[in-house]
Coordinates of C-alpha atoms and ligand atoms in Angstrom, one line a residue:
M1183 CA 21.0 -8.7 -12.8
R1184 CA 18.2 -10.4 -10.8
V1185 CA 15.0 -8.8 -9.7
L1186 CA 14.4 -9.5 -6.0
S1187 CA 10.6 -9.8 -5.7
A1188 CA 8.8 -10.7 -2.6
A1189 CA 6.4 -13.2 -4.2
P1190 CA 8.5 -16.4 -4.2
L1191 CA 9.7 -15.7 -0.7
L1192 CA 6.2 -15.2 0.6
Q1193 CA 5.2 -18.5 -1.1
D1194 CA 8.0 -20.2 0.8
M1195 CA 7.1 -18.5 4.1
L1196 CA 3.3 -19.3 4.0
P1197 CA 3.4 -23.0 5.0
E1198 CA 5.6 -22.3 8.0
I1199 CA 3.6 -19.4 9.4
S1200 CA 0.3 -21.2 8.7
A1201 CA 1.5 -24.2 10.6
R1202 CA 2.5 -21.9 13.6
V1203 CA -1.0 -20.3 13.5
Q1204 CA -2.7 -23.7 13.5
K1205 CA -0.5 -24.9 16.4
F1206 CA -1.3 -21.8 18.4
R1207 CA -5.1 -22.2 17.7
A1208 CA -5.0 -25.8 18.7
G1209 CA -3.2 -25.0 22.0
S1210 CA -5.0 -21.8 23.0
G1211 CA -8.4 -22.4 21.5
R1212 CA -8.3 -19.0 19.6
P1213 CA -6.5 -17.4 16.6
P1214 CA -3.7 -15.0 17.1
K1215 CA -5.1 -11.5 17.0
V1216 CA -3.8 -8.0 16.1
A1217 CA -5.5 -4.8 16.9
L1218 CA -5.0 -1.9 14.4
I1219 CA -5.6 1.7 15.3
R1220 CA -6.2 4.4 12.7
V1221 CA -6.7 8.1 13.4
G1222 CA -8.1 10.2 10.6
D1223 CA -8.9 9.1 7.0
D1224 CA -5.6 9.4 5.2
P1225 CA -6.2 7.3 2.0
A1226 CA -2.7 5.7 2.0
S1227 CA -3.1 4.6 5.7
T1228 CA -6.6 3.1 4.8
I1229 CA -5.1 1.1 1.9
Y1230 CA -2.1 -0.1 4.0
L1231 CA -4.4 -1.2 6.8
K1232 CA -6.7 -3.0 4.4
T1233 CA -3.7 -4.9 3.0
K1234 CA -2.6 -5.9 6.4
M1235 CA -6.1 -7.1 7.4
N1236 CA -6.4 -9.1 4.2
R1237 CA -3.1 -10.8 4.7
A1238 CA -3.9 -11.6 8.3
H1239 CA -7.2 -13.1 7.2
K1240 CA -5.4 -15.3 4.6
I1241 CA -3.0 -16.6 7.2
G1242 CA -5.7 -17.2 9.9
I1243 CA -4.8 -14.3 12.1
D1244 CA -7.8 -12.3 13.5
S1245 CA -7.7 -8.5 13.2
E1246 CA -9.8 -5.7 14.5
L1247 CA -9.7 -2.1 13.4
F1248 CA -10.3 0.8 15.8
A1249 CA -10.8 3.9 13.7
Y1250 CA -11.0 7.4 15.2
P1251 CA -11.7 10.8 13.7
E1252 CA -8.8 13.2 13.1
A1253 CA -10.0 15.4 16.1
V1254 CA -9.9 12.6 18.6
A1255 CA -8.3 13.5 22.0
E1256 CA -5.0 11.8 22.7
E1257 CA -6.4 10.4 26.0
E1258 CA -9.0 8.5 24.1
V1259 CA -6.4 6.7 21.9
V1260 CA -4.2 6.1 25.0
A1261 CA -7.2 4.6 26.9
R1262 CA -7.8 2.2 24.0
I1263 CA -4.2 1.1 23.9
Q1264 CA -4.2 0.6 27.7
H1265 CA -7.3 -1.5 27.4
L1266 CA -5.8 -3.6 24.5
N1267 CA -2.6 -4.1 26.6
Q1268 CA -4.7 -5.9 29.2
E1269 CA -7.0 -7.7 26.8
P1270 CA -5.9 -11.4 26.8
S1271 CA -7.4 -12.1 23.3
V1272 CA -5.2 -9.4 21.7
D1273 CA -1.5 -10.4 21.0
G1274 CA -0.4 -7.4 18.9
I1275 CA -1.2 -3.7 18.8
L1276 CA -0.3 -1.5 15.8
V1277 CA -0.9 2.3 15.5
Q1278 CA -0.9 3.2 11.8
L1279 CA 1.4 6.2 11.2
P1280 CA 1.5 9.0 10.5
L1281 CA -0.8 10.4 13.2
P1282 CA -2.3 13.8 12.6
D1283 CA -1.2 16.9 14.6
P1284 CA -1.3 17.5 17.5
L1285 CA -1.1 13.9 18.5
S1286 CA 2.3 12.8 19.7
E1287 CA 3.4 9.7 17.9
K1288 CA 6.2 8.8 20.3
S1289 CA 4.1 9.3 23.4
I1290 CA 1.2 7.2 22.0
L1291 CA 3.4 4.4 20.7
D1292 CA 5.2 4.2 24.1
K1293 CA 1.8 3.2 25.7
I1294 CA 2.0 -0.1 23.9
V1295 CA 3.5 -2.8 26.1
P1296 CA 6.7 -4.2 24.4
E1297 CA 5.2 -7.7 24.4
K1298 CA 2.5 -6.5 22.0
D1299 CA 4.6 -4.0 20.1
V1300 CA 4.3 -5.9 16.7
D1301 CA 5.5 -2.8 14.7
G1302 CA 8.6 -2.6 16.8
L1303 CA 8.4 1.1 17.4
T1304 CA 8.3 1.6 21.2
T1305 CA 11.4 3.0 23.1
V1306 CA 11.8 -0.4 24.8
T1307 CA 11.8 -2.4 21.6
Q1308 CA 14.1 0.0 19.8
G1309 CA 16.5 -0.1 22.8
R1310 CA 16.5 -3.9 22.7
L1311 CA 17.3 -3.8 19.0
F1312 CA 20.1 -1.3 19.6
R1313 CA 21.6 -3.6 22.2
G1314 CA 21.2 -6.7 20.0
D1315 CA 18.7 -8.3 22.3
A1316 CA 15.7 -10.4 21.2
C1317 CA 12.7 -8.2 20.3
L1318 CA 9.9 -7.7 17.8
A1319 CA 12.0 -5.8 15.3
P1320 CA 10.5 -3.2 13.0
C1321 CA 8.8 -4.9 10.1
T1322 CA 10.4 -3.1 7.1
A1323 CA 13.9 -3.5 8.4
Q1324 CA 13.2 -7.2 9.1
G1325 CA 11.7 -7.6 5.6
I1326 CA 14.8 -6.1 3.9
V1327 CA 17.2 -8.4 5.9
R1328 CA 15.1 -11.4 4.9
L1329 CA 15.1 -10.4 1.3
L1330 CA 18.9 -10.1 1.4
K1331 CA 19.3 -13.4 3.1
T1332 CA 17.0 -15.2 0.6
A1333 CA 19.2 -13.9 -2.2
H1334 CA 22.2 -15.1 -0.3
V1335 CA 23.7 -11.7 -0.4
N1336 CA 26.8 -12.0 1.8
M1337 CA 26.4 -9.1 4.2
A1338 CA 29.5 -9.6 6.5
G1339 CA 32.1 -6.9 5.7
K1340 CA 30.0 -5.3 3.0
H1341 CA 29.4 -1.6 2.9
A1342 CA 25.7 -0.8 3.3
V1343 CA 24.6 2.7 2.6
I1344 CA 21.1 3.6 3.9
V1345 CA 19.6 6.9 2.6
G1346 CA 17.0 8.0 5.2
R1347 CA 17.2 7.9 9.0
S1348 CA 13.5 7.5 10.1
L1349 CA 12.7 5.6 13.3
I1350 CA 10.6 3.2 11.1
V1351 CA 13.1 2.3 8.5
G1352 CA 16.6 3.9 8.4
R1353 CA 17.7 3.7 12.1
P1354 CA 16.4 0.2 12.9
L1355 CA 17.8 -1.1 9.6
A1356 CA 21.2 0.4 10.4
M1357 CA 21.2 -1.6 13.7
M1358 CA 20.1 -4.8 12.0
L1359 CA 22.7 -4.5 9.2
L1360 CA 25.4 -3.9 11.9
H1361 CA 24.2 -7.1 13.6
E1362 CA 24.8 -8.8 10.2
N1363 CA 28.4 -7.4 10.3
C1364 CA 27.9 -4.8 7.5
T1365 CA 29.8 -1.6 7.6
V1366 CA 27.0 0.9 7.7
T1367 CA 26.6 4.5 6.5
V1368 CA 23.4 6.4 7.1
A1369 CA 22.8 9.4 4.8
H1370 CA 20.0 12.0 5.2
S1371 CA 18.9 15.4 3.9
Q1372 CA 21.9 17.2 5.5
S1373 CA 24.5 14.7 4.2
R1374 CA 27.0 16.1 1.6
N1375 CA 27.8 14.3 -1.6
V1376 CA 25.0 11.7 -1.3
A1377 CA 25.6 10.3 -4.7
T1378 CA 29.3 9.8 -4.0
L1379 CA 28.5 8.1 -0.7
C1380 CA 26.0 5.8 -2.4
R1381 CA 28.4 4.9 -5.1
G1382 CA 30.6 3.3 -2.4
A1383 CA 27.8 1.0 -1.4
D1384 CA 27.8 -2.8 -2.0
I1385 CA 24.3 -2.7 -0.6
L1386 CA 22.3 0.5 -1.2
I1387 CA 19.0 1.1 0.5
S1388 CA 16.9 4.1 -0.3
S1389 CA 14.1 5.2 2.0
V1390 CA 13.5 8.8 1.0
G1391 CA 10.1 8.9 -0.6
S1392 CA 11.3 10.8 -3.7
P1393 CA 10.6 9.2 -7.1
G1394 CA 13.7 8.9 -9.3
F1395 CA 16.0 9.9 -6.4
V1396 CA 18.4 7.0 -7.1
T1397 CA 19.9 7.4 -10.6
P1398 CA 22.8 5.4 -12.2
E1399 CA 25.3 7.9 -10.8
F1400 CA 24.4 6.7 -7.3
V1401 CA 25.1 3.0 -8.1
K1402 CA 28.3 1.0 -8.2
E1403 CA 28.5 -1.8 -10.8
G1404 CA 27.4 -5.1 -9.2
A1405 CA 25.7 -3.4 -6.2
T1406 CA 22.5 -4.7 -4.6
V1407 CA 19.8 -2.0 -4.5
I1408 CA 16.8 -2.1 -2.2
D1409 CA 14.0 0.4 -2.9
V1410 CA 11.9 1.2 0.2
G1411 CA 10.2 4.3 -1.2
I1412 CA 6.5 4.4 -2.0
S1413 CA 5.1 7.4 -3.8
R1414 CA 1.9 7.7 -5.7
S1415 CA 2.3 8.7 -9.4
C1416 CA 0.6 8.6 -12.8
S1417 CA 1.8 6.4 -15.7
P1418 CA 2.1 8.0 -19.1
D1419 CA -1.4 6.8 -20.0
G1420 CA -2.8 8.6 -17.0
T1421 CA -3.5 5.5 -14.8
K1422 CA -2.5 5.9 -11.1
C1423 CA 0.5 3.8 -10.0
V1424 CA 3.0 3.4 -7.2
V1425 CA 6.7 4.2 -7.7
G1426 CA 9.8 3.8 -5.6
D1427 CA 12.9 6.0 -5.1
V1428 CA 14.9 4.2 -7.7
D1429 CA 14.9 5.0 -11.5
F1430 CA 14.5 1.2 -12.0
R1431 CA 14.9 1.1 -15.8
A1432 CA 18.2 3.1 -15.7
V1433 CA 19.6 1.5 -12.6
A1434 CA 18.7 -2.2 -12.9
P1435 CA 21.4 -3.0 -15.6
L1436 CA 24.1 -2.0 -13.1
C1437 CA 22.9 -4.2 -10.2
E1438 CA 23.5 -7.7 -9.1
F1439 CA 20.1 -7.6 -7.3
I1440 CA 17.4 -4.9 -7.3
T1441 CA 14.0 -4.8 -5.7
P1442 CA 10.9 -3.7 -7.6
V1443 CA 8.2 -1.3 -6.5
P1444 CA 5.6 -2.5 -6.1
G1445 CA 6.3 -6.1 -5.2
G1446 CA 9.5 -5.8 -3.3
V1447 CA 9.9 -4.4 0.2
G1448 CA 6.2 -3.5 0.7
P1449 CA 4.8 -7.1 0.8
M1450 CA 7.8 -8.2 3.0
T1451 CA 6.9 -5.5 5.5
V1452 CA 3.4 -6.9 5.8
E1453 CA 4.6 -10.5 6.1
C1454 CA 7.1 -9.6 8.8
L1455 CA 4.2 -7.9 10.7
M1456 CA 2.3 -11.2 10.5
Q1457 CA 5.4 -13.0 11.8
N1458 CA 5.6 -10.6 14.7
V1459 CA 2.0 -11.1 15.6
V1460 CA 2.5 -14.9 15.7
E1461 CA 5.7 -14.5 17.6
A1462 CA 3.9 -12.2 20.2
A1463 CA 1.0 -14.7 20.5
E1464 CA 3.3 -17.6 21.1
H1465 CA 5.4 -15.7 23.6
L1466 CA 2.3 -14.5 25.6
W1467 CA 0.7 -18.0 25.4
N1468 CA 4.0 -19.5 26.7
G1469 CA 3.7 -17.4 29.8
G1470 CA 5.4 -14.1 28.8
S1471 CA 3.3 -11.4 30.5
A1472 CA 2.0 -8.2 29.1
S1473 CA 3.9 -5.9 31.4
E1474 CA 1.3 -3.2 32.1
Ligands
NAP256 P1 10.6 9.7 6.3 O1 10.3 9.8 7.7 O2 9.7 10.2 5.3 O3 12.1 10.3 6.0 C1 12.7 10.4 4.8 C2 14.2 10.4 5.0 O4 14.8 10.7 3.8 C3 14.7 11.4 6.1 O5 15.6 10.8 6.9 C4 15.3 12.5 5.2 O6 16.4 13.2 5.9 C5 15.8 11.7 4.0 N1 15.9 12.6 2.9 C6 15.0 13.4 2.4 N2 15.5 14.0 1.3 C7 16.8 13.6 1.1 C8 17.9 13.9 0.3 N3 17.7 14.8 -0.7 N4 19.0 13.3 0.4 C9 19.2 12.4 1.4 N5 18.3 12.1 2.3 C10 17.1 12.7 2.2 O7 11.1 8.2 5.9 P2 10.3 6.8 5.9 O8 9.2 6.8 6.9 O9 11.5 6.0 6.1 O10 9.7 6.7 4.5 C11 10.4 6.9 3.3 C12 9.7 6.3 2.1 O11 9.6 4.9 2.3 C13 8.3 6.8 1.9 O12 8.0 6.8 0.5 C14 7.4 5.8 2.6 O13 6.1 5.7 2.0 C15 8.2 4.5 2.3 N6 8.0 3.4 3.2 C16 7.8 2.2 2.6 C17 7.7 1.1 3.4 C18 7.5 -0.2 2.8 O14 7.1 -1.2 3.4 N7 7.9 -0.4 1.5 C19 7.7 1.2 4.8 C20 7.9 2.5 5.4 C21 8.1 3.6 4.6 P3 16.1 14.0 7.2 O15 16.1 13.0 8.3 O16 17.3 14.9 7.3 O17 14.9 14.8 7.0

């Protein structure tokens, strides 16, 4: 069994992305920049955004946060996005999800021009991903595929089972694993015999958000298990902690590879966001237009 942590991979990726940032700065006279939009004061969203801004700062990417109260009118958020679409110093736009009711996530996300859609969540980007065309792919799915490639997990012909069908994780990941020639099954809350489905997986990915969901009865001997879940919990001594979907201690002995929580998919998601920002900046600098 090997624990597939993000840390060594991030260490390897840092020189390459830093070099790209430096080259972009030298050519354009400014750093790549991402604009982050938050609505309301959900504590988890605040922490995720802080993590993203800290990582951007470390890599030399500029970031700017636009924070709105929960009662903001949808038109105000849309007006901000339309302004950022036109702003030449901004390469990427990210709307931190979830958005509070009654804001429409799909409608707001779709106001971002695809060239600046660094979270990969607009209809156009997801359509491109579906077709196998070049795009800024959703960050968590990208991060998972990178982790698998780093571990030299041979994906072609393998049976991947994804539990969870969200637009952020499950669905784009299904497309990306199909592009890697996996045979893909997507399970969800209406699926029958989920444990049996999962036991057929060579690669099992859980994105449910339910601590302890994946137990040894879900896992085939020698499988690779990727834990996307992030739930807040308390350790036995009462300190706050973050846990995944997988009962790590019970499941790990069965696995060839397993990702930890924290320290697995989460940091890879942030790193792939940074990659997308640099990618978007390079593309726009090389004459790709922001289409709105
Ligand atoms: P989500 O929108 O919360 O949806 C959860 C999915 O799990 C849904 O598709 C749901 O099915 C399915 N599900 C719920 N109960 C189930 C059950 N008993 N059996 C089988 N499937 C079940 O999903 P998400 O946005 O992908 O988030 C999931 C978790 O991943 C959360 O903990 C989130 O915080 C975390 N997350 C982590 C990262 C990271 O970077 N590590 C990134 C994104 C999300 P239905 O569709 O039928 O409701």
